[in-house]
Coordinates of C-alpha atoms in Angstrom, one line a residue:
Chain A
X1 CA 28.9 -78.7 27.5
X2 CA 29.7 -79.6 31.1
X3 CA 27.1 -77.1 32.1
X4 CA 24.4 -78.7 30.0
X5 CA 22.9 -80.6 32.9
X6 CA 22.8 -77.5 35.1
X7 CA 21.1 -75.5 32.3
X8 CA 18.4 -78.0 31.7
X9 CA 17.8 -78.8 35.4
X10 CA 17.2 -75.0 35.9
X11 CA 15.0 -74.8 32.9
X12 CA 12.7 -77.6 34.2
X13 CA 12.6 -76.1 37.7
X14 CA 9.1 -74.6 37.0
X15 CA 7.6 -76.6 34.2
X16 CA 4.4 -74.7 33.7
X17 CA 6.3 -71.4 33.6
X18 CA 8.7 -72.9 31.1
X19 CA 5.9 -74.1 28.9
X20 CA 4.1 -70.8 29.0
X21 CA 7.3 -68.9 28.3
X22 CA 8.2 -71.2 25.3
X23 CA 4.5 -70.9 24.2
X24 CA 4.6 -67.1 24.3
X25 CA 7.8 -67.1 22.4
X26 CA 6.4 -69.5 19.8
X27 CA 3.3 -67.3 19.4
X28 CA 5.5 -64.3 18.9
X29 CA 7.6 -66.0 16.3
X30 CA 4.6 -67.4 14.5
X31 CA 3.2 -63.8 14.4
X32 CA 6.6 -62.6 13.2
X33 CA 6.6 -65.1 10.3
X34 CA 3.0 -64.3 9.5
X35 CA 3.7 -60.6 9.4
X36 CA 6.8 -61.2 7.2
X37 CA 4.7 -63.2 4.8
X38 CA 1.9 -60.6 4.6
X39 CA 4.5 -57.8 4.1
X40 CA 6.3 -59.7 1.3
X41 CA 2.9 -60.6 -0.3
X42 CA 1.9 -57.0 -0.5
X43 CA 5.3 -55.9 -1.9
X44 CA 5.7 -58.9 -4.2
X45 CA 3.9 -57.2 -7.2
X46 CA 6.6 -54.5 -7.2
X47 CA 9.4 -57.0 -6.8
X48 CA 8.3 -59.3 -9.7
X49 CA 7.3 -56.5 -12.0
X50 CA 9.1 -56.6 -15.4
X51 CA 11.7 -53.8 -15.7
X52 CA 11.1 -53.8 -19.5
X53 CA 7.3 -53.3 -19.3
X54 CA 5.1 -50.2 -19.3
X55 CA 1.5 -50.0 -18.2
X56 CA -0.8 -47.5 -19.9
X57 CA -4.0 -46.5 -18.1
X58 CA -6.6 -43.8 -18.6
X59 CA -5.3 -40.6 -17.0
X60 CA -8.5 -40.2 -15.0
X61 CA -8.2 -43.6 -13.3
X62 CA -7.9 -47.3 -13.6
X63 CA -11.6 -47.9 -13.9
X64 CA -11.9 -45.6 -16.9
X65 CA -11.4 -47.2 -20.3
X66 CA -9.5 -46.4 -23.5
X67 CA -10.1 -47.3 -27.1
X68 CA -8.6 -50.6 -28.3
X69 CA -7.4 -48.7 -31.3
X70 CA -4.7 -47.0 -29.2
X71 CA -2.7 -50.2 -29.6
X72 CA -1.9 -49.5 -33.3
X73 CA -0.8 -46.0 -32.5
X74 CA 1.4 -47.0 -29.6
X75 CA 3.2 -49.7 -31.6
X76 CA 4.4 -47.0 -34.0
X77 CA 6.4 -45.4 -31.2
X78 CA 10.1 -46.5 -31.5
X79 CA 11.2 -48.8 -28.7
X80 CA 7.8 -50.6 -28.3
X81 CA 8.4 -54.3 -29.0
X82 CA 4.9 -55.7 -28.3
X83 CA 1.6 -54.5 -26.8
X84 CA -1.4 -56.3 -25.2
X85 CA -4.4 -55.2 -23.3
X86 CA -6.7 -56.3 -20.4
X87 CA -10.1 -55.7 -19.1
X88 CA -11.3 -56.4 -15.6
X89 CA -14.2 -58.9 -15.7
X90 CA -15.1 -59.0 -12.1
X91 CA -17.3 -62.1 -12.0
X92 CA -18.2 -64.5 -9.2
X93 CA -17.8 -68.3 -9.3
X94 CA -20.6 -70.0 -7.4
X95 CA -20.2 -67.8 -4.3
X96 CA -19.0 -64.3 -3.5
X97 CA -16.3 -65.7 -1.2
X98 CA -14.7 -67.6 -4.2
X99 CA -13.0 -64.4 -5.4
X100 CA -10.2 -64.6 -7.9
X101 CA -9.1 -62.0 -10.5
X102 CA -10.6 -62.5 -14.0
X103 CA -9.2 -60.6 -17.0
X104 CA -10.4 -60.4 -20.6
X105 CA -7.1 -60.6 -22.5
X106 CA -5.9 -60.1 -26.0
X107 CA -4.8 -63.7 -26.9
X108 CA -2.9 -62.7 -30.0
X109 CA -0.3 -60.7 -28.1
X110 CA -0.6 -61.7 -24.4
X111 CA 2.2 -64.3 -24.5
X112 CA 4.5 -61.9 -26.3
X113 CA 4.3 -59.4 -23.4
X114 CA 3.5 -61.5 -20.3
X115 CA 6.3 -63.9 -20.8
X116 CA 6.5 -65.2 -17.3
X117 CA 3.1 -67.0 -17.7
X118 CA 3.7 -70.5 -19.2
X119 CA 0.9 -72.2 -21.0
X120 CA 1.6 -75.4 -23.0
X121 CA 1.3 -74.7 -26.7
X122 CA -1.4 -77.2 -27.5
X123 CA -3.6 -75.7 -24.7
X124 CA -2.9 -72.2 -25.9
X125 CA -3.8 -73.2 -29.5
X126 CA -7.2 -74.6 -28.2
X127 CA -7.8 -71.4 -26.3
X128 CA -7.2 -69.3 -29.5
X129 CA -9.7 -71.4 -31.4
X130 CA -12.4 -71.4 -28.6
X131 CA -14.4 -68.1 -28.3
X132 CA -15.7 -69.3 -24.9
X133 CA -12.3 -70.6 -23.9
X134 CA -10.5 -69.7 -20.7
X135 CA -7.1 -70.3 -19.1
X136 CA -6.8 -70.6 -15.3
X137 CA -3.8 -70.3 -13.0
X138 CA -2.6 -73.5 -11.6
X139 CA -3.5 -72.5 -8.0
X140 CA -7.0 -71.5 -8.8
X141 CA -7.5 -74.7 -10.9
X142 CA -6.3 -76.7 -8.0
X143 CA -8.4 -74.8 -5.5
X144 CA -11.6 -75.6 -7.3
X145 CA -10.6 -79.0 -8.7
X146 CA -10.9 -77.8 -12.3
X147 CA -9.7 -80.0 -15.1
X148 CA -9.1 -79.2 -18.8
X149 CA -12.4 -79.4 -20.6
X150 CA -14.5 -78.4 -17.6
X151 CA -17.4 -76.0 -18.1
X152 CA -17.0 -73.1 -15.8
X153 CA -19.9 -70.7 -15.1
X154 CA -19.1 -67.2 -13.9
X155 CA -21.7 -64.7 -12.9
X156 CA -21.3 -61.0 -13.3
X157 CA -23.3 -57.9 -13.8
X158 CA -21.3 -55.6 -16.0
X159 CA -23.0 -52.3 -16.6
X160 CA -26.1 -53.4 -14.7
X161 CA -26.7 -56.5 -16.9
X162 CA -26.6 -59.6 -14.7
X163 CA -25.6 -62.7 -16.7
X164 CA -24.0 -66.1 -16.2
X165 CA -21.1 -66.7 -18.6
X166 CA -20.0 -70.2 -19.5
X167 CA -16.4 -70.9 -20.2
X168 CA -14.5 -73.9 -21.4
X169 CA -11.3 -74.5 -19.5
X170 CA -8.7 -74.9 -22.3
X171 CA -5.5 -74.5 -20.4
X172 CA -3.8 -74.0 -17.1
X173 CA -0.9 -71.6 -16.8
X174 CA 2.1 -71.7 -14.4
X175 CA 4.3 -68.8 -13.4
X176 CA 8.0 -69.3 -14.0
X177 CA 8.8 -66.9 -11.2
X178 CA 9.0 -68.5 -7.8
X179 CA 6.0 -67.2 -5.8
X180 CA 4.6 -65.6 -8.9
X181 CA 0.8 -65.2 -9.2
X182 CA -1.1 -68.3 -10.4
X183 CA -4.6 -67.2 -9.4
X184 CA -5.8 -65.4 -12.5
X185 CA -8.5 -66.4 -14.9
X186 CA -8.3 -65.3 -18.5
X187 CA -11.0 -65.1 -21.1
X188 CA -11.1 -63.8 -24.6
X189 CA -11.5 -60.1 -25.0
X190 CA -13.6 -60.6 -28.2
X191 CA -16.1 -62.7 -26.3
X192 CA -16.5 -60.0 -23.7
X193 CA -16.6 -57.2 -26.3
X194 CA -19.5 -58.9 -28.2
X195 CA -21.7 -58.6 -25.1
X196 CA -20.8 -55.0 -24.2
X197 CA -23.3 -52.1 -24.7
X198 CA -22.7 -50.2 -27.9
X199 CA -21.0 -47.2 -26.2
X200 CA -18.6 -49.5 -24.4
X201 CA -17.6 -51.6 -27.4
X202 CA -14.0 -51.4 -28.5
X203 CA -12.9 -50.2 -25.0
X204 CA -10.1 -51.8 -23.0
X205 CA -9.0 -51.4 -19.3
X206 CA -5.3 -51.0 -19.6
X207 CA -2.4 -51.7 -22.0
X208 CA 0.8 -53.5 -21.1
X209 CA 3.6 -53.1 -23.5
X210 CA 7.1 -54.6 -23.8
X211 CA 10.1 -52.5 -24.6
X212 CA 13.1 -53.3 -26.7
X213 CA 15.2 -52.2 -23.7
X214 CA 14.4 -50.9 -20.2
X215 CA 16.5 -47.9 -20.9
X216 CA 13.8 -46.6 -23.2
X217 CA 11.1 -46.6 -20.5
X218 CA 11.0 -42.9 -19.7
X219 CA 11.2 -41.8 -23.3
X220 CA 8.5 -44.2 -24.5
X221 CA 6.2 -43.4 -21.6
X222 CA 6.5 -39.6 -22.4
X223 CA 5.9 -40.3 -26.1
X224 CA 2.7 -42.3 -25.4
X225 CA 1.2 -39.7 -23.1
X226 CA 2.2 -36.9 -25.5
X227 CA 0.5 -38.8 -28.4
X228 CA -2.9 -38.9 -26.6
X229 CA -2.6 -35.5 -24.8
X230 CA -5.7 -33.3 -25.3
X231 CA -7.7 -36.3 -26.6
X232 CA -11.0 -37.3 -24.9
X233 CA -9.1 -40.2 -23.3
X234 CA -5.7 -39.1 -22.2
X235 CA -3.3 -41.7 -20.9
X236 CA -0.9 -42.1 -18.0
X237 CA 2.0 -44.4 -18.7
X238 CA 4.4 -45.7 -16.1
X239 CA 6.7 -48.6 -15.6
X240 CA 5.0 -51.8 -14.4
X241 CA 6.9 -51.6 -11.1
X242 CA 5.6 -48.1 -10.5
X243 CA 2.1 -49.2 -11.4
X244 CA 2.3 -52.2 -9.0
X245 CA 3.7 -49.9 -6.3
X246 CA 0.9 -47.5 -6.8
X247 CA -1.6 -50.3 -6.7
X248 CA -0.1 -51.7 -3.5
X249 CA -0.2 -48.2 -2.1
X250 CA -4.0 -48.2 -2.3
X251 CA -3.8 -51.2 0.0
X252 CA -1.2 -49.4 2.1
X253 CA -3.5 -48.6 5.0
X254 CA -4.6 -52.2 5.4
X255 CA -0.9 -53.3 5.3
X256 CA 0.0 -50.7 7.8
X257 CA -2.8 -51.6 10.1
X258 CA -1.9 -55.4 10.0
X259 CA 1.8 -54.6 10.5
X260 CA 1.4 -52.1 13.3
X261 CA -1.1 -54.2 15.3
X262 CA 1.0 -57.3 14.8
X263 CA 4.2 -55.5 15.7
X264 CA 2.8 -54.3 18.9
X265 CA 1.6 -57.8 19.9
X266 CA 5.0 -59.2 18.9
X267 CA 7.0 -56.8 20.9
X268 CA 4.6 -57.1 23.9
X269 CA 5.1 -60.9 23.8
X270 CA 8.9 -60.4 23.7
X271 CA 8.8 -58.0 26.7
X272 CA 6.7 -60.5 28.6
X273 CA 9.2 -63.3 27.7
X274 CA 12.2 -61.2 28.7
X275 CA 10.5 -60.2 32.0
X276 CA 9.8 -63.9 32.8
X277 CA 13.4 -64.8 32.2
X278 CA 14.6 -61.9 34.4
X279 CA 12.2 -63.0 37.2
X280 CA 13.5 -66.6 36.9
X281 CA 17.0 -65.4 37.4
X282 CA 16.1 -63.1 40.3
X283 CA 14.4 -65.9 42.1
X284 CA 17.6 -67.9 42.4
X285 CA 20.1 -65.2 42.9
X286 CA 21.2 -66.9 46.1
X287 CA 21.9 -70.1 44.2
X288 CA 24.0 -68.2 41.7
X289 CA 25.8 -66.7 44.6
X290 CA 26.6 -70.1 46.0
X291 CA 27.9 -71.1 42.5
X292 CA 30.1 -68.0 42.5
X293 CA 31.3 -68.8 46.0
X294 CA 32.5 -72.3 45.1
X295 CA 34.4 -71.0 42.1
X296 CA 32.1 -70.3 39.2
X297 CA 33.5 -67.2 37.5
X298 CA 31.5 -64.3 36.2
X299 CA 31.6 -65.6 32.6
X300 CA 30.4 -69.0 33.7
X301 CA 27.4 -67.5 35.5
X302 CA 26.6 -65.3 32.5
X303 CA 26.9 -68.4 30.2
X304 CA 24.5 -70.3 32.5
X305 CA 21.9 -67.5 32.4
X306 CA 22.3 -66.9 28.7
X307 CA 22.2 -70.6 28.0
X308 CA 18.8 -70.9 29.6
X309 CA 17.3 -67.9 27.7
X310 CA 18.8 -69.1 24.5
X311 CA 17.4 -72.6 24.8
X312 CA 13.9 -71.1 25.5
X313 CA 14.3 -68.7 22.6
X314 CA 15.5 -71.4 20.2
X315 CA 12.8 -74.0 21.2
X316 CA 10.1 -71.4 21.2
X317 CA 11.4 -69.9 18.0
X318 CA 11.6 -73.2 16.2
X319 CA 8.1 -74.2 17.4
X320 CA 6.6 -70.9 16.3
X321 CA 8.3 -71.0 12.9
X322 CA 7.4 -74.7 12.5
X323 CA 3.8 -73.8 13.3
X324 CA 4.0 -71.0 10.7
X325 CA 5.3 -73.5 8.1
X326 CA 2.3 -75.7 8.8
X327 CA -0.3 -73.0 9.2
X328 CA 0.5 -70.4 6.5
X329 CA -0.3 -72.6 3.5
X330 CA -3.6 -73.4 5.2
X331 CA -4.3 -69.7 6.0
X332 CA -3.1 -68.7 2.5
X333 CA -5.6 -71.1 1.0
X334 CA -8.4 -69.8 3.2
X335 CA -7.6 -66.2 2.3
X336 CA -7.2 -66.7 -1.4
X337 CA -8.5 -63.7 -3.2
X338 CA -8.5 -61.5 0.0
X339 CA -4.7 -61.3 0.2
X340 CA -2.0 -61.9 -2.3
X341 CA -0.4 -65.4 -2.3
X342 CA 1.2 -66.1 1.1
X343 CA 4.7 -67.6 0.8
X344 CA 6.9 -68.4 3.8
X345 CA 10.3 -67.9 2.3
X346 CA 13.6 -69.2 3.7
X347 CA 14.6 -65.6 4.2
X348 CA 11.7 -65.0 6.6
X349 CA 12.5 -68.2 8.4
X350 CA 16.2 -67.2 8.7
X351 CA 15.3 -63.7 9.9
X352 CA 12.9 -65.2 12.4
X353 CA 15.4 -67.6 13.8
X354 CA 18.1 -64.9 14.0
X355 CA 15.5 -62.7 15.8
X356 CA 14.7 -65.5 18.2
X357 CA 18.4 -65.9 19.0
X358 CA 18.8 -62.1 19.4
X359 CA 15.8 -61.8 21.7
X360 CA 17.2 -64.8 23.7
X361 CA 20.5 -63.0 24.1
X362 CA 18.9 -59.6 25.0
X363 CA 16.5 -61.1 27.5
X364 CA 19.2 -63.2 29.1
X365 CA 22.0 -60.6 29.0
X366 CA 20.5 -58.1 31.5
X367 CA 19.8 -60.6 34.3
X368 CA 23.0 -62.4 33.3
X369 CA 25.1 -59.2 33.8
X370 CA 23.2 -58.6 37.1
X371 CA 24.2 -62.1 38.2
X372 CA 27.8 -61.4 37.1
X373 CA 28.0 -58.2 39.0
X374 CA 26.3 -59.3 42.2
X375 CA 28.4 -59.4 45.3
X376 CA 28.4 -62.9 46.7
X377 CA 28.4 -61.8 50.3
X378 CA 25.3 -59.6 49.8
X379 CA 23.5 -62.4 47.9
X380 CA 24.3 -65.0 50.5
X381 CA 22.8 -62.9 53.3
X382 CA 19.5 -63.3 51.6
X383 CA 19.6 -67.1 52.1
Chain B
X1 CA 49.0 -74.7 66.0
X2 CA 46.8 -71.5 66.0
X3 CA 48.5 -68.3 67.1
X4 CA 46.8 -64.9 67.5
X5 CA 48.5 -61.5 67.5
X6 CA 51.6 -62.9 65.8
X7 CA 53.7 -60.3 64.0
X8 CA 55.8 -60.8 60.9
X9 CA 56.3 -63.8 58.6
X10 CA 55.6 -67.4 59.6
X11 CA 55.2 -70.7 57.8
X12 CA 51.6 -71.1 58.8
X13 CA 49.0 -72.2 56.2
X14 CA 46.9 -69.1 56.8
X15 CA 48.4 -65.8 57.9
X16 CA 46.2 -62.9 58.7
X17 CA 48.0 -59.6 59.4
X18 CA 46.5 -56.3 60.7
X19 CA 43.1 -57.1 59.1
X20 CA 40.6 -54.3 59.2
X21 CA 37.1 -54.3 57.7
X22 CA 35.1 -51.1 57.7
X23 CA 31.7 -50.4 56.3
X24 CA 30.1 -47.1 55.7
X25 CA 26.5 -46.7 56.7
X26 CA 25.1 -43.2 56.1
X27 CA 27.9 -40.9 57.2
X28 CA 29.1 -43.3 59.9
X29 CA 32.0 -45.7 59.7
X30 CA 31.5 -49.1 61.2
X31 CA 34.6 -51.1 62.2
X32 CA 33.6 -54.7 61.8
X33 CA 37.1 -56.1 62.2
X34 CA 40.0 -54.3 63.8
X35 CA 43.8 -55.0 63.5
X36 CA 43.2 -58.8 63.5
X37 CA 46.2 -61.1 63.4
X38 CA 46.0 -64.8 63.2
X39 CA 48.1 -67.9 62.1
X40 CA 46.4 -71.2 61.3
X41 CA 48.5 -74.3 60.6
X42 CA 47.5 -77.1 58.3
X43 CA 45.2 -79.6 60.1
X44 CA 44.0 -77.0 62.7
X45 CA 40.3 -76.8 63.6
X46 CA 39.4 -73.4 64.8
X47 CA 36.0 -72.1 66.0
X48 CA 35.0 -68.5 66.0
X49 CA 32.4 -67.4 68.6
X50 CA 30.9 -64.1 69.6
X51 CA 27.7 -62.1 69.7
X52 CA 25.9 -61.1 66.5
X53 CA 27.7 -58.3 64.8
X54 CA 31.1 -59.2 66.3
X55 CA 32.6 -59.8 62.9
X56 CA 32.7 -63.7 62.7
X57 CA 31.0 -64.1 59.4
X58 CA 32.8 -61.1 58.0
X59 CA 36.1 -62.7 58.9
X60 CA 35.0 -66.0 57.3
X61 CA 34.1 -64.1 54.1
X62 CA 37.4 -62.4 54.1
X63 CA 39.3 -65.7 54.6
X64 CA 37.3 -67.3 51.8
X65 CA 38.0 -64.5 49.4
X66 CA 34.3 -63.5 49.1
X67 CA 35.0 -60.0 50.5
X68 CA 38.0 -57.8 50.5
X69 CA 39.5 -56.2 53.6
X70 CA 39.8 -52.4 54.1
X71 CA 43.3 -52.9 55.3
X72 CA 45.8 -55.7 56.1
X73 CA 46.6 -58.9 54.4
X74 CA 45.6 -62.6 54.2
X75 CA 48.0 -65.1 52.9
X76 CA 47.0 -68.7 52.2
X77 CA 49.6 -71.3 51.3
X78 CA 51.9 -68.6 50.2
X79 CA 49.3 -66.7 48.1
X80 CA 48.4 -63.3 49.3
X81 CA 44.7 -63.1 48.3
X82 CA 44.0 -59.5 49.4
X83 CA 45.3 -58.0 46.2
X84 CA 44.0 -60.6 43.8
X85 CA 41.7 -59.5 40.9
X86 CA 38.1 -60.6 41.1
X87 CA 38.6 -63.4 38.5
X88 CA 41.8 -64.6 40.1
X89 CA 40.1 -64.7 43.4
X90 CA 37.3 -66.8 41.9
X91 CA 39.9 -69.3 40.5
X92 CA 41.6 -69.3 43.9
X93 CA 38.4 -70.1 45.7
X94 CA 37.7 -73.0 43.4
X95 CA 41.1 -74.5 44.2
X96 CA 41.6 -73.7 47.9
X97 CA 38.3 -73.2 49.7
X98 CA 35.4 -75.5 50.6
X99 CA 32.3 -73.7 51.8
X100 CA 29.8 -75.2 54.2
X101 CA 26.8 -73.0 54.9
X102 CA 24.2 -73.0 57.6
X103 CA 21.3 -73.5 55.1
X104 CA 23.2 -76.1 53.1
X105 CA 22.6 -74.1 49.9
X106 CA 22.2 -77.1 47.7
X107 CA 20.7 -76.6 44.2
X108 CA 17.2 -78.1 44.6
X109 CA 16.9 -79.2 41.0
X110 CA 20.1 -81.2 41.1
X111 CA 20.6 -84.6 42.7
X112 CA 23.0 -85.2 45.5
X113 CA 25.5 -86.5 42.9
X114 CA 25.1 -83.4 40.7
X115 CA 25.4 -81.0 43.6
X116 CA 28.6 -82.6 44.7
X117 CA 29.9 -82.6 41.1
X118 CA 29.5 -78.8 40.7
X119 CA 33.0 -77.8 41.8
X120 CA 34.5 -80.4 39.5
X121 CA 32.8 -78.9 36.5
X122 CA 35.3 -76.1 36.8
X123 CA 38.2 -78.6 36.5
X124 CA 39.6 -80.4 33.5
X125 CA 38.6 -83.8 34.9
X126 CA 36.9 -86.2 32.5
X127 CA 33.3 -87.4 33.2
X128 CA 34.5 -90.7 34.6
X129 CA 37.1 -89.1 36.8
X130 CA 34.5 -86.7 38.1
X131 CA 32.2 -89.6 38.9
X132 CA 34.9 -91.3 40.8
X133 CA 35.6 -88.2 42.9
X134 CA 32.0 -87.6 43.6
X135 CA 31.4 -91.2 44.7
X136 CA 34.4 -91.0 47.0
X137 CA 33.2 -87.8 48.6
X138 CA 29.7 -89.1 49.1
X139 CA 31.2 -92.3 50.6
X140 CA 33.2 -90.2 53.1
X141 CA 30.0 -88.5 54.3
X142 CA 28.1 -91.8 54.2
X143 CA 25.6 -91.0 51.5
X144 CA 26.8 -93.0 48.6
X145 CA 23.5 -94.9 48.4
X146 CA 21.6 -91.6 48.2
X147 CA 23.5 -90.0 45.3
X148 CA 20.4 -89.9 43.0
X149 CA 18.2 -88.3 45.6
X150 CA 17.2 -84.7 45.3
X151 CA 17.7 -82.4 48.3
X152 CA 13.9 -82.4 49.0
X153 CA 14.1 -86.2 49.5
X154 CA 16.8 -85.8 52.2
X155 CA 16.7 -84.9 55.8
X156 CA 18.4 -81.7 57.0
X157 CA 21.4 -83.6 58.3
X158 CA 21.7 -85.5 55.1
X159 CA 21.5 -82.3 53.1
X160 CA 24.3 -80.9 55.2
X161 CA 26.4 -84.0 54.6
X162 CA 25.9 -83.6 50.8
X163 CA 27.0 -79.9 51.3
X164 CA 30.1 -81.2 53.1
X165 CA 30.8 -83.7 50.3
X166 CA 30.5 -80.8 47.8
X167 CA 33.0 -78.8 49.9
X168 CA 35.6 -81.6 50.0
X169 CA 35.2 -83.1 46.6
X170 CA 37.8 -80.9 44.9
X171 CA 40.2 -81.5 47.9
X172 CA 40.5 -77.8 48.9
X173 CA 43.2 -76.4 51.1
X174 CA 40.8 -75.6 53.9
X175 CA 37.1 -75.6 54.8
X176 CA 35.1 -72.6 56.0
X177 CA 31.9 -73.6 57.9
X178 CA 29.4 -70.9 58.7
X179 CA 27.1 -72.2 61.5
X180 CA 27.1 -75.7 60.0
X181 CA 24.8 -77.1 62.6
X182 CA 22.7 -73.9 63.1
X183 CA 19.7 -75.4 61.3
X184 CA 19.9 -78.9 62.7
X185 CA 18.5 -80.8 65.7
X186 CA 21.0 -81.9 68.3
X187 CA 21.4 -85.5 67.0
X188 CA 22.0 -84.4 63.4
X189 CA 24.3 -81.6 64.7
X190 CA 26.4 -84.2 66.5
X191 CA 26.6 -86.4 63.4
X192 CA 27.7 -83.4 61.3
X193 CA 30.3 -82.4 63.9
X194 CA 31.6 -86.0 64.1
X195 CA 32.0 -85.9 60.3
X196 CA 33.9 -82.5 60.4
X197 CA 36.1 -83.8 63.2
X198 CA 36.8 -86.9 61.1
X199 CA 37.8 -84.7 58.2
X200 CA 40.3 -83.0 60.4
X201 CA 41.7 -86.1 62.1
X202 CA 41.6 -88.7 59.3
X203 CA 42.0 -86.5 56.3
X204 CA 44.1 -83.7 57.8
X205 CA 41.7 -81.0 56.7
X206 CA 42.1 -77.5 58.0
X207 CA 38.7 -76.2 59.3
X208 CA 37.6 -72.7 60.3
X209 CA 34.1 -72.6 61.7
X210 CA 31.7 -69.9 62.9
X211 CA 29.2 -71.0 65.5
X212 CA 26.9 -69.7 68.3
X213 CA 26.8 -73.1 69.9
X214 CA 29.4 -73.6 72.7
X215 CA 28.9 -77.4 72.6
X216 CA 29.9 -77.4 68.9
X217 CA 32.7 -74.9 69.5
X218 CA 34.2 -77.2 72.2
X219 CA 34.8 -79.8 69.5
X220 CA 37.4 -77.5 67.8
X221 CA 41.0 -77.4 68.9
X222 CA 40.7 -73.8 69.7
X223 CA 37.8 -71.3 70.1
X224 CA 38.5 -67.7 69.3
X225 CA 36.0 -65.2 70.8
X226 CA 35.4 -62.0 68.8
X227 CA 33.7 -58.9 70.2
X228 CA 33.2 -55.6 68.3
X229 CA 35.7 -56.8 65.7
X230 CA 38.5 -57.6 68.1
X231 CA 39.8 -61.0 69.1
X232 CA 39.2 -60.9 72.8
X233 CA 39.8 -64.5 74.0
X234 CA 41.1 -67.8 72.8
X235 CA 40.2 -71.1 74.5
X236 CA 42.0 -74.4 73.8
X237 CA 40.2 -77.6 74.0
X238 CA 42.7 -80.3 74.9
X239 CA 40.1 -83.1 74.9
X240 CA 39.1 -82.1 71.3
X241 CA 42.7 -82.2 70.3
X242 CA 42.8 -85.7 71.7
X243 CA 40.0 -86.6 69.4
X244 CA 37.1 -87.0 71.8
X245 CA 33.8 -86.0 70.4
X246 CA 31.3 -84.9 73.0

């Protein structure tokens, strides 16, 4: 601590350079946090997927439908505890940019399978009674300022038939999993089905079923697919986590693009920062030589150099992460619908801070070792 | 009393025996110092003169433990420094040597007080003890009232006085001065030399100084002339010994 004054005096030697270095460090760490958040957002579906749930889709693809009557046949397979189904609704609220996922659900069984979504019983009871009822996620309700009882118009053009649907907001759901999705909008399947063209009636998008035990997953999946093999609408059954991973994989290129561009920028900034620190040490090599001449040992000189780079790294890192804490919720709100929910977790902050410290050490250690090894006599000749 | 070409043991503060320093440049060996012997007692003030490349600064660097000889030995206050490890030599320098450089070599971002305090940061002294020592050293050089000034706010002579305060603050065994007046005008040079003389006479400091200036050299008790790495002449200055500053 006796060297504190010396470290800070050296840091403030060139104030503009110090500010720019700390600034570039802060930007790098902000970027690091943002990339971490984006990465975790893309992979969160896989992480939170229920281990005891299977998803059944049409073998041809997710946009192909299946008969609602499959549910009764699937429930006969041993190991299936409950089954529900969903349809993609794909409407627009007021403006195209107000995107959020809307699903026509099976209200009778939805809560038995999707147990992480919490809706107060009285609200759910109202939804069951209300053909035009809907349930919105807490985030989406907050975003648009919806209150229970509000009338919500949603435009869509399913099968080339443009229409504005009116819904009554009967309830708001919360997700009991931290960071879990609260941006969905649910309507009654029956209400959707009534309006479907005759050849699309009684069709659903995909089934989600709950198992008695996750150990049955492979057996039940095989049994379901075998049951509908050689039918006009064959099925593909997989665990929910495999389904989520496959879904995320479709976004993989975007994720890869964001991560690779961000990583290049991040490491470039770190190289620039490290180089600035090295220059700062080289500029005062003669002063370090004087310190060594008057008795500062190799370790003291290394400590001084490392101390400076660590202070820059820590201040820059904390600034960048602080900025991320402020900006990511705002960015997340602005990007709702385009990206999954952005959550800056304590893990990302910790890894960011550790990275900052490591970069501080790495960028200080090379010039520090150089200062340690320098021959005082040679360095003094440069004065 | 300074003696040159002395052989064997003595009770001198600094004993230099058969000192050689050789550099290799390309395939050629350059003998910077050759078979140098020297005894310096406590309280002596010795000046080294000679043309550029005669080995003055190299000798000073060897005496200060900044460089190692190719052959021979240097013993200071009973410690032979020529075989010390790098870290031991660093500790030894902190305790025994005060350096005064031609270009002052103050840290520009530190105040006079902080510059003088630097050697004390390596000791176990408390903050208040360090402050007391620094104030005393700055008083000795007559700059107590400028302790909060930065080097850029001081004249060249004042900067050199701060450097002298830094050199004496830890009460080293001896002072090594490399052209201490080389960058100063005559008036400032005289003031610096008066100060160094006072350190010798009043505080009993041992001073070894390299200079090109014969006027400055005459203020030492003895001037040793080096040429091509050999001690070729020694000149005593009786009036300097009597304490007269020119």
